[in-house]
Coordinates of C-alpha atoms in Angstrom, one line a residue:
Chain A
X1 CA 49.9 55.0 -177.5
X2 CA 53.1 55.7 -179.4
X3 CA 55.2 52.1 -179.4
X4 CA 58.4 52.3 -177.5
X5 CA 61.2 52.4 -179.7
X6 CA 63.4 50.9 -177.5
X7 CA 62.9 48.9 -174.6
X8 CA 65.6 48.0 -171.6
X9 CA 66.6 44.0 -172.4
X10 CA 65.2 41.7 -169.4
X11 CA 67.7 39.4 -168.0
X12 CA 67.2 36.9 -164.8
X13 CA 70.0 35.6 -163.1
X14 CA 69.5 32.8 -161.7
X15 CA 71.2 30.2 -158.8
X16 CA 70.1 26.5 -159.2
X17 CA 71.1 23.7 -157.2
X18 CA 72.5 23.8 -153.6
X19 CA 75.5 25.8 -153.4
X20 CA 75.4 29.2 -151.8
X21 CA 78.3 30.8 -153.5
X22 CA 76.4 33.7 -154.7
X23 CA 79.6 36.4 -155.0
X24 CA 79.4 35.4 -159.0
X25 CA 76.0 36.1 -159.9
X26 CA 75.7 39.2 -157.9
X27 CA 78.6 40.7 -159.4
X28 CA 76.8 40.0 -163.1
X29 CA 74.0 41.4 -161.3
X30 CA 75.6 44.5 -160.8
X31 CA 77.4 45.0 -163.7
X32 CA 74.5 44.1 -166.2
X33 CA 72.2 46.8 -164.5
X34 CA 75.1 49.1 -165.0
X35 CA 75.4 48.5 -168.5
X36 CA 71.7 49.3 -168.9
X37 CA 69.8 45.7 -168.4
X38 CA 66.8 45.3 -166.6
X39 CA 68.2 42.6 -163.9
X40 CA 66.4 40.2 -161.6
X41 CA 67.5 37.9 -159.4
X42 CA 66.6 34.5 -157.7
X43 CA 68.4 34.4 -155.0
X44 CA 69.8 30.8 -154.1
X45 CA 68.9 27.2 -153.8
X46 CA 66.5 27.7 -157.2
X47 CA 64.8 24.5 -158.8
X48 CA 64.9 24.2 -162.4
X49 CA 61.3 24.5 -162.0
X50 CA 61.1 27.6 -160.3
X51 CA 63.7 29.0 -162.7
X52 CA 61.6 28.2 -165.8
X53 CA 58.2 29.9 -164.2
X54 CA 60.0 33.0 -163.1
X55 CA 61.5 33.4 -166.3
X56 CA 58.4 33.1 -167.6
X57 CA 56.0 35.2 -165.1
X58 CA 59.2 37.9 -166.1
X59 CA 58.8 37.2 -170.0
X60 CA 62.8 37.9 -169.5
X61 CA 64.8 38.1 -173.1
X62 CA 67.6 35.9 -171.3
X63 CA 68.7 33.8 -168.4
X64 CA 72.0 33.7 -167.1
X65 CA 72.9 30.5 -165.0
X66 CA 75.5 30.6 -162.0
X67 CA 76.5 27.2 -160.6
X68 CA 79.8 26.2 -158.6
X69 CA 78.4 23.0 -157.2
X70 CA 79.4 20.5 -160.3
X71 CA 75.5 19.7 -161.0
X72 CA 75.6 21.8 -164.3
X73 CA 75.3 18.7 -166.4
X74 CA 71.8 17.5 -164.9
X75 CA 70.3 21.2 -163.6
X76 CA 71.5 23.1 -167.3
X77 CA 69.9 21.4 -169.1
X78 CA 66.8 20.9 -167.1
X79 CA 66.3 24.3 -167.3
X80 CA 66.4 24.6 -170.8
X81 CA 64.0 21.9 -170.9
X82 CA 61.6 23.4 -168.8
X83 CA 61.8 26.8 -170.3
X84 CA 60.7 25.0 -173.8
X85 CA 58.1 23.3 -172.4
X86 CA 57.1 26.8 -171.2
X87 CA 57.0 28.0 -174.8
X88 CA 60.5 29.9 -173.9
X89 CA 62.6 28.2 -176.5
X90 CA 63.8 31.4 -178.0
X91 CA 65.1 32.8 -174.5
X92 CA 69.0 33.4 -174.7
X93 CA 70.3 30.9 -172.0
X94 CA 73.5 31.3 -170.6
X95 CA 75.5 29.7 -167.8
X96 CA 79.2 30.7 -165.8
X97 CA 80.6 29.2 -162.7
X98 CA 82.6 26.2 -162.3
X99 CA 82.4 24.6 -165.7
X100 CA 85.4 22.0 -167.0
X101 CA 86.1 23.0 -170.8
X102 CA 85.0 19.4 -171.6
X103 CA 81.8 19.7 -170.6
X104 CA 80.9 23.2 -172.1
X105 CA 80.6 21.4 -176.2
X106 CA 77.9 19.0 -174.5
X107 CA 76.3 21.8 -172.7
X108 CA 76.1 23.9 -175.4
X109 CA 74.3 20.9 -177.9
X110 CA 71.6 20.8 -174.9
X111 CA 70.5 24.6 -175.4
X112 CA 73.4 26.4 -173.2
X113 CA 74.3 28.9 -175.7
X114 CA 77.8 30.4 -174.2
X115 CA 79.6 29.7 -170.9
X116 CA 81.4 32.3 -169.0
X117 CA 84.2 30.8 -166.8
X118 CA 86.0 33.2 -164.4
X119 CA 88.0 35.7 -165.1
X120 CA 85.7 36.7 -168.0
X121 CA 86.0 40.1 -168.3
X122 CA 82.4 41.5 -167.1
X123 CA 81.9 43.8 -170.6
X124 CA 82.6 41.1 -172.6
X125 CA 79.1 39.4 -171.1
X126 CA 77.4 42.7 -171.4
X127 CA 78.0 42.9 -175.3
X128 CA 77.6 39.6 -175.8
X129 CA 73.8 40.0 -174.4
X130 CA 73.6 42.9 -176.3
X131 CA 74.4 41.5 -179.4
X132 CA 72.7 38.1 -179.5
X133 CA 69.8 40.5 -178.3
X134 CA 70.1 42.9 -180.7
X135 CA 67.0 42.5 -182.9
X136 CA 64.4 42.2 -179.6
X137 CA 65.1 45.9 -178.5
X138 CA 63.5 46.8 -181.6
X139 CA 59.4 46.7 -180.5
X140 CA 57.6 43.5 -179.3
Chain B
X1 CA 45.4 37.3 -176.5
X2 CA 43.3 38.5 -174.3
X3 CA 40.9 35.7 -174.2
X4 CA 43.3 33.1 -172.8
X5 CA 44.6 35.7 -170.1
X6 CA 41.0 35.6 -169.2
X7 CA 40.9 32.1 -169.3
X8 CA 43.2 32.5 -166.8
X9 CA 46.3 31.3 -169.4
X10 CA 50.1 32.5 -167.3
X11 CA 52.2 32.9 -170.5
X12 CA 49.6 35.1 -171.7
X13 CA 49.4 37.1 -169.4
X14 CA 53.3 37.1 -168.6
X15 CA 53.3 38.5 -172.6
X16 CA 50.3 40.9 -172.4
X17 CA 52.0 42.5 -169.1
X18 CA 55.5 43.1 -171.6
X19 CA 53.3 44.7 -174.2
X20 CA 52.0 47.1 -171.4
X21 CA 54.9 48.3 -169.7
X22 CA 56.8 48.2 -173.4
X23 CA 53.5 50.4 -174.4
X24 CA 53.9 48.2 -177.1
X25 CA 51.0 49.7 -180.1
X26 CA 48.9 46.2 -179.1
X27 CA 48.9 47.6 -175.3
X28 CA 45.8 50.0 -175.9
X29 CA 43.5 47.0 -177.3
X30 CA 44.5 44.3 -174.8
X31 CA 43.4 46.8 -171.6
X32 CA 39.9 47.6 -173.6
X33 CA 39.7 43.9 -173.0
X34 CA 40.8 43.9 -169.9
X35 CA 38.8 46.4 -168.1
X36 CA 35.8 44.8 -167.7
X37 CA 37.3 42.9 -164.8
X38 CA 38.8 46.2 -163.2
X39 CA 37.8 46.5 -159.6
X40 CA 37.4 43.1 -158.9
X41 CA 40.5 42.7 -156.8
X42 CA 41.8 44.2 -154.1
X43 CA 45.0 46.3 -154.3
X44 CA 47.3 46.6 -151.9
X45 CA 49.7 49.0 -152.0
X46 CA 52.8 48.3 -149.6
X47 CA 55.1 51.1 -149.2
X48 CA 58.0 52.3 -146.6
X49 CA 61.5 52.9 -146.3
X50 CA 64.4 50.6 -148.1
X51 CA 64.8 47.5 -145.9
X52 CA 61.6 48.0 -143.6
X53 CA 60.7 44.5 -144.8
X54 CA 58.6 45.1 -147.7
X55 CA 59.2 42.2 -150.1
X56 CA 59.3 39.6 -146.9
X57 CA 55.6 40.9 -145.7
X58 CA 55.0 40.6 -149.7
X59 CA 55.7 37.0 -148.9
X60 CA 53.8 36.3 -146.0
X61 CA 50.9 37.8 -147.5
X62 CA 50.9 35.4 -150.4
X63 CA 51.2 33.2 -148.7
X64 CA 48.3 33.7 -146.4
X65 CA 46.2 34.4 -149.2
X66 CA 47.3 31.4 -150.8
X67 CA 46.5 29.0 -147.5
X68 CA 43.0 31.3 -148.4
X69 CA 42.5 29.7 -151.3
X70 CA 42.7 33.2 -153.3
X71 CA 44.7 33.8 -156.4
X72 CA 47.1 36.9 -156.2
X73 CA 49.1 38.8 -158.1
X74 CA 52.1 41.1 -157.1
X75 CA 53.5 44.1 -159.0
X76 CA 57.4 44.9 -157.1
X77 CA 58.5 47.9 -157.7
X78 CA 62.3 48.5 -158.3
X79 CA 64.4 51.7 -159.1
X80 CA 65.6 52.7 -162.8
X81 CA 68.9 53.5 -163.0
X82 CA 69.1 57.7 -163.9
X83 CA 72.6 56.8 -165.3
X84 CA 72.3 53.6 -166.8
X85 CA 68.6 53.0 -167.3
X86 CA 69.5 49.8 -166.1
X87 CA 67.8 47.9 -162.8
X88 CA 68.4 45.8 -160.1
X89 CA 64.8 44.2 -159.3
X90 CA 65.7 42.2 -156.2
X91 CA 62.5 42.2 -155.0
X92 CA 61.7 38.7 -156.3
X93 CA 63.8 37.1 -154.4
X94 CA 62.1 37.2 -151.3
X95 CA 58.6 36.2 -152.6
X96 CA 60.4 32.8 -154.8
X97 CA 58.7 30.6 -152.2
X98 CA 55.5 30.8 -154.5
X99 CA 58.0 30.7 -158.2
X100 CA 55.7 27.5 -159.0
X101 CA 52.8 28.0 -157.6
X102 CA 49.9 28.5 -160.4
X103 CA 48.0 30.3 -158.5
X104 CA 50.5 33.4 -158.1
X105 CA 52.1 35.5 -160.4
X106 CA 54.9 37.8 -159.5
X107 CA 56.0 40.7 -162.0
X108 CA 59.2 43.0 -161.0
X109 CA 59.0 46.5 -162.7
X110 CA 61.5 48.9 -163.1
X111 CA 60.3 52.6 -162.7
X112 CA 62.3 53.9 -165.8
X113 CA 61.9 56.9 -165.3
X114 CA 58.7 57.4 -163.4
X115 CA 58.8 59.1 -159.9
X116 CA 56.8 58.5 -157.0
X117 CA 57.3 55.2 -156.0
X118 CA 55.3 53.4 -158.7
X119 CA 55.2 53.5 -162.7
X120 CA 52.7 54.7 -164.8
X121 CA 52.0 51.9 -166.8
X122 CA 51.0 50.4 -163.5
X123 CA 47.3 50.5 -163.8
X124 CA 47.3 48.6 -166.9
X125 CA 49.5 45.6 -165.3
X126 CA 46.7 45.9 -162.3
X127 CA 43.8 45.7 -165.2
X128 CA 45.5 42.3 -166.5
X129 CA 46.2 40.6 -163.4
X130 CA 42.2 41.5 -162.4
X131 CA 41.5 39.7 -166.2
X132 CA 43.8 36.9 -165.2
X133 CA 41.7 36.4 -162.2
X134 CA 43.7 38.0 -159.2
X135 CA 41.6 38.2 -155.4
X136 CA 44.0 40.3 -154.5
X137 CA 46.8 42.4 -155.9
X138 CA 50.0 43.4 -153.5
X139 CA 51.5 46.6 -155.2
X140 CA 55.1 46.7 -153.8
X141 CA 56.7 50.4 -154.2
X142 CA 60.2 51.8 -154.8
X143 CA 60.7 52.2 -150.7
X144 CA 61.7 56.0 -150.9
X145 CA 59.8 56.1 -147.7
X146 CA 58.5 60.1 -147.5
X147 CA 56.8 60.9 -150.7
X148 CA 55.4 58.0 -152.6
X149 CA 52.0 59.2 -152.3
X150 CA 51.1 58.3 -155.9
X151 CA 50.8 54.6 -154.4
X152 CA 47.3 56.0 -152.9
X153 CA 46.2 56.9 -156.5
X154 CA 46.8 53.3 -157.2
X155 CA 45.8 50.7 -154.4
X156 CA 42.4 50.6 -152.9
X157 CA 44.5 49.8 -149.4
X158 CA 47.8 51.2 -148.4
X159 CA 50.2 49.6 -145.9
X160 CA 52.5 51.6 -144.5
X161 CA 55.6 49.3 -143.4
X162 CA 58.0 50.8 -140.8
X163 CA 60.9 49.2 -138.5
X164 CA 61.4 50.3 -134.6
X165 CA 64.4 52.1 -135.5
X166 CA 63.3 54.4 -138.2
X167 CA 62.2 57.9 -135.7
X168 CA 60.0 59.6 -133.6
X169 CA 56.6 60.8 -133.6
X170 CA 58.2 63.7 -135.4
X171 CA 58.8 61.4 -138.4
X172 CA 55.5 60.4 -138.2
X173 CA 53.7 63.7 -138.1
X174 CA 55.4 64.7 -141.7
X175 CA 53.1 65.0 -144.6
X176 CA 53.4 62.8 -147.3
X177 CA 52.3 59.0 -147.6
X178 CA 51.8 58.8 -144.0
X179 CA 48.6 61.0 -144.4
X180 CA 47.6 58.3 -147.0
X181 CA 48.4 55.0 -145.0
X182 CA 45.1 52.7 -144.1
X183 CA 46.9 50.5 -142.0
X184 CA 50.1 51.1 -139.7
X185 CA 52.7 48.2 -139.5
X186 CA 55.8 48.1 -137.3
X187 CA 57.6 45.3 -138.9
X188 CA 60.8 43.7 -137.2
X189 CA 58.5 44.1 -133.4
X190 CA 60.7 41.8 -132.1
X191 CA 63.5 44.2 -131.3
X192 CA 63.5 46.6 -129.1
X193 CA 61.9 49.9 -129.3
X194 CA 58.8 48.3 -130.8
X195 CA 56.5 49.6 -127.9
X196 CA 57.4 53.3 -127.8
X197 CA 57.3 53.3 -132.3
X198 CA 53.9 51.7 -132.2
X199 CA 52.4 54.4 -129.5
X200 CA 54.5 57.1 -131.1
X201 CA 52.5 56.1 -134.4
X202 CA 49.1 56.1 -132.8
X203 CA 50.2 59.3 -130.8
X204 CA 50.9 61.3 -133.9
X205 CA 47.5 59.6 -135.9
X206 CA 45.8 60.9 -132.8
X207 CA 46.7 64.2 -133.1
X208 CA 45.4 64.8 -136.6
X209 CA 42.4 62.8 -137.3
X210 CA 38.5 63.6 -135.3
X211 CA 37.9 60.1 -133.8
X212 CA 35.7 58.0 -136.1
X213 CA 36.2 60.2 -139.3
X214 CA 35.1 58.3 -142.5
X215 CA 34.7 55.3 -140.2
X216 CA 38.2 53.9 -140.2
X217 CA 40.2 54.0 -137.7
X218 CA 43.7 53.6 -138.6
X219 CA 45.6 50.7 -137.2
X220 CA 49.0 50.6 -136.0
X221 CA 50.2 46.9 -135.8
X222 CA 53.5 45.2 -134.6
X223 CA 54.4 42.4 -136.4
X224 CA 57.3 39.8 -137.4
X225 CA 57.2 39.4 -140.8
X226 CA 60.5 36.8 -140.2
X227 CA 58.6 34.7 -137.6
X228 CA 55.2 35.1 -138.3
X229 CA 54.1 37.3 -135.7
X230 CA 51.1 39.3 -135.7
X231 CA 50.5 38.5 -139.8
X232 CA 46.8 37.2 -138.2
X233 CA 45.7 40.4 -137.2
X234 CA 47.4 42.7 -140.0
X235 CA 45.1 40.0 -143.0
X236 CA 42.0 40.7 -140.3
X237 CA 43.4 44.4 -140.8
X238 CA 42.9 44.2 -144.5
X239 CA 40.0 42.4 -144.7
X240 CA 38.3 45.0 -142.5
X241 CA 39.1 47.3 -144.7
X242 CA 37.7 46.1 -147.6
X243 CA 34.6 45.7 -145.8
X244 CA 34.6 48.8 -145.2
X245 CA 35.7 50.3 -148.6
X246 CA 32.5 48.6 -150.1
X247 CA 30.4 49.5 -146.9
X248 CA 31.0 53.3 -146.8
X249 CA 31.0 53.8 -150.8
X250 CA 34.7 55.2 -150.0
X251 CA 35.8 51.9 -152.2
X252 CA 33.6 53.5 -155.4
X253 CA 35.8 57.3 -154.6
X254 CA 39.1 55.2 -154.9
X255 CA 38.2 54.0 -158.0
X256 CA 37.6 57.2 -159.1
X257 CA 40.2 58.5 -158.1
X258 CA 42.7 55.4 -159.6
X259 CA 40.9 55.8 -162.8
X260 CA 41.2 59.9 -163.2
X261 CA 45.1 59.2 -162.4
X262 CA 45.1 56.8 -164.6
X263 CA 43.4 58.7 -167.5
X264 CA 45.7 62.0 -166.5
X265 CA 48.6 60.1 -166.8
X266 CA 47.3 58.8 -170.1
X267 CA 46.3 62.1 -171.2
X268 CA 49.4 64.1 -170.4
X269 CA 52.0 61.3 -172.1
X270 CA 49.8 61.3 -175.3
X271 CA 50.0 65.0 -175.5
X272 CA 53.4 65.2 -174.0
X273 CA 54.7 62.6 -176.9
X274 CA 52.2 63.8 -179.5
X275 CA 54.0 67.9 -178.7
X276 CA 57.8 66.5 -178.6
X277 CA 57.9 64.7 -181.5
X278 CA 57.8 67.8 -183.6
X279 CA 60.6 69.9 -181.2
X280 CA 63.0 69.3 -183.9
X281 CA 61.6 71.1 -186.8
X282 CA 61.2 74.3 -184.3
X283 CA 64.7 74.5 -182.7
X284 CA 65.8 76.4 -185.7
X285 CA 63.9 79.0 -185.8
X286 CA 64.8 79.5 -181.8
X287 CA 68.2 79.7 -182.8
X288 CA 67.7 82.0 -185.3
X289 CA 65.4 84.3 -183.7
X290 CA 62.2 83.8 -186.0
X291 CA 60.1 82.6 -183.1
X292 CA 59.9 82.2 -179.2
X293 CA 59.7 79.0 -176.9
X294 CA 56.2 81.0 -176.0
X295 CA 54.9 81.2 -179.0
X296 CA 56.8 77.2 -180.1
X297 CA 55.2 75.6 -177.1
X298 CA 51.6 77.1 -177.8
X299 CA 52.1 75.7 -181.8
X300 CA 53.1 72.2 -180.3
X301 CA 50.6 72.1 -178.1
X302 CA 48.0 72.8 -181.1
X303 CA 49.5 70.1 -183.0
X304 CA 49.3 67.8 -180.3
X305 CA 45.4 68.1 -179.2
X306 CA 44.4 67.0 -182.9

């Protein structure tokens, strides 16, 4: 069959750790399907674990990480650590939330590519995706 | 590829299903591979309206398959945007339970596009899972409720999910996928009204179907899929009627009839494609009068069947 020429980019959003402030992520939820993703959610109270396999089971192109609780430092870069062991080393990870400046350079050194602190103007995530994604809408 | 999805490999088969719903060029040669193993699981198609408790009986039914000792796979079904050709696939969420469990594996599609409750690059996401090794497959529609017949094309076994509040016997006489479900569930049975939906099911199967015709009686069921209640008799439910699918040689028809829906679909999307492509050299000569859509559809169609 005739290759698709352009596929919709595959994002999962994605709640680690314990808090339950979920407001954030839905709202990227929501405006990510509206500027054309393909969006899917956790839910809360996610493992790094469980994060990693779903991203994988979902071959997403990205994963977007919402955390308000403090834990970034340990769960972050967990993550990244079991999506690599996954053989996902070249999904886009992102994270927003609750993040001190100070700890975004260290975040960013353990595979975190861009943080998104609040009042980020929802577009400016959507273009961001699109562009660091640019070359995989192009066939597999 | 295909070998270590057989071998039962997840990333594998995480990247073979992209390159299938993508239809990637490589999607054609993986399902060749693949289709040895089709028919070896069951497929379950769950369907009802938004919020009946699809994804949560999803759940409960990997679970119990699970406790089983069977591997599963589940296809969920979301909406494509019209607008934004963007999605929200939220099914997921309600089946992470079993995120890490190796002996599950849970793909959300979009339908871009596709109407009816499922998309048609379903069947070749169904032919890897049965590669991977899947005992049984849960197909999880859209949720439009009334018309998502096409799930019938697709599952072997359909499961139609429905809450006390959602109507009469009226609702349930209407044609559509309630002439296709196998098995009758009233999720949610624990609030009230459960009673009168149940017998206002079986009174309106009653009216339509001769006792005993094909050998399967519909159920109806009342279950919880929150608590737990009732999810005993709805897997006896299901396993009944695989026995009898295989007993009655209805099982062999269904595969028929999955495989010439999935060959149709093929069929008209290759010729659909193959006709399109070359729209753009003919819209000239509509402009201009030197031809007819007629006479420009019959050309492309020409072009296409070579």
């Amino acid at each position: 069959m005739v290759g698709n020429p352009r596929r919709p980019l595959r994002v999962l959003i994605a709640k680690p750790g314990l808090d339950g402030h979920d407001r954030g992520a839905k709202v990227i939820v929501r405006a990510l399907r509206d500027a054309g993703f393909e969006v899917i959610y956790t839910g809360i109270r996610q493992t790094p674990d469980m994060i990693a396999a779903t991203a994988l089971q979902e071959d997403v192109d990205a994963v977007g990480l919402s955390l308000l609780s403090g834990a970034h430092m340990t769960l972050f870069p967990q993550i990244v650590e079991g999506l690599r062991r996954r053989g996902l080393g070249s999904v886009l990870v992102f994270g927003g939330g609750i993040i001190p400046d100070e700890d975004v350079p260290r975040l960013q050194a353990a595979g975190v590519d861009r943080v998104f602190g609040p009042g980020t103007p929802l577009r400016s995530i959507a273009e961001y995706l699109k562009e660091k994604l640019a070359s995989k809408t192009v066939a597999r | 590829m295909a070998r270590l999805v057989l071998s039962g490999d997840t990333g594998a088969l995480a990247r073979s299903l992209s390159l299938i719903i993508d239809e990637s060029g490589e999607a054609d040669v993986l399902i060749r591979s693949f289709f040895p193993k089709s028919g070896s699981a069951q497929k379950i198609g769950i369907c009802g309206p938004p919020g009946a408790g699809k994804s949560t009986l999803t759940g409960r039914l990997v679970a119990l398959y699970r406790k089983a000792g069977l591997k599963v796979g589940v296809l969920a079904v979301d909406p494509s945007s019209p607008i934004s050709g963007g999605a929200f696939l939220g099914d997921r969420l309600r089946i992470q339970d079993h995120a890490t469990d190796s002996g599950v594996f849970i793909r959300s599609l979009a339908t871009r596009g596709m109407v009816g409750g499922v998309s048609h690059t379903i069947f070749g996401a169904i032919h890897a899972l049965e590669a991977w090794g899947c005992d049984r497959i849960v197909v999880e529609t859209v949720g439009t409720g009334q018309d998502e017949v096409v799930i019938a094309r697709v599952a072997d076994t359909v499961v139609y999910v429905t809450t006390p509040t959602m109507g009469d016997e009226i609702q349930a006489m209407k044609a559509g996928v309630m002439e296709v479900a196998d098995l009758f569930v009233v999720n949610k049975a624990d609030l009230s009204g459960a009673h009168k939906a149940i017998s206002d099911l079986k009174t309106a199967l009653g009216l339509g179907r001769e006792a005993g015709c094909g050998g399967w009686q519909t159920p109806v069921l009342g279950i919880s899929a929150l608590s737990g209640q009732g999810l005993p008799e709805l897997l006896a439910g299901l396993d009944e009627h695989a026995r009898h699918l295989r007993d009655s040689g209805e099982g062999r028809e269904r595969l028929k009839r999955q495989y010439r829906e999935e060959v149709s679909l093929y069929v008209s999307r290759r010729v659909y494609q193959d006709a399109l492509s070359q729209m753009d050299s003919h819209l000239d000569e509509l402009v201009d009068h030197k031809s007819d859509p007629p006479s420009v559809a019959a050309r492309m169609l020409r072009g296409g069947a070579n």
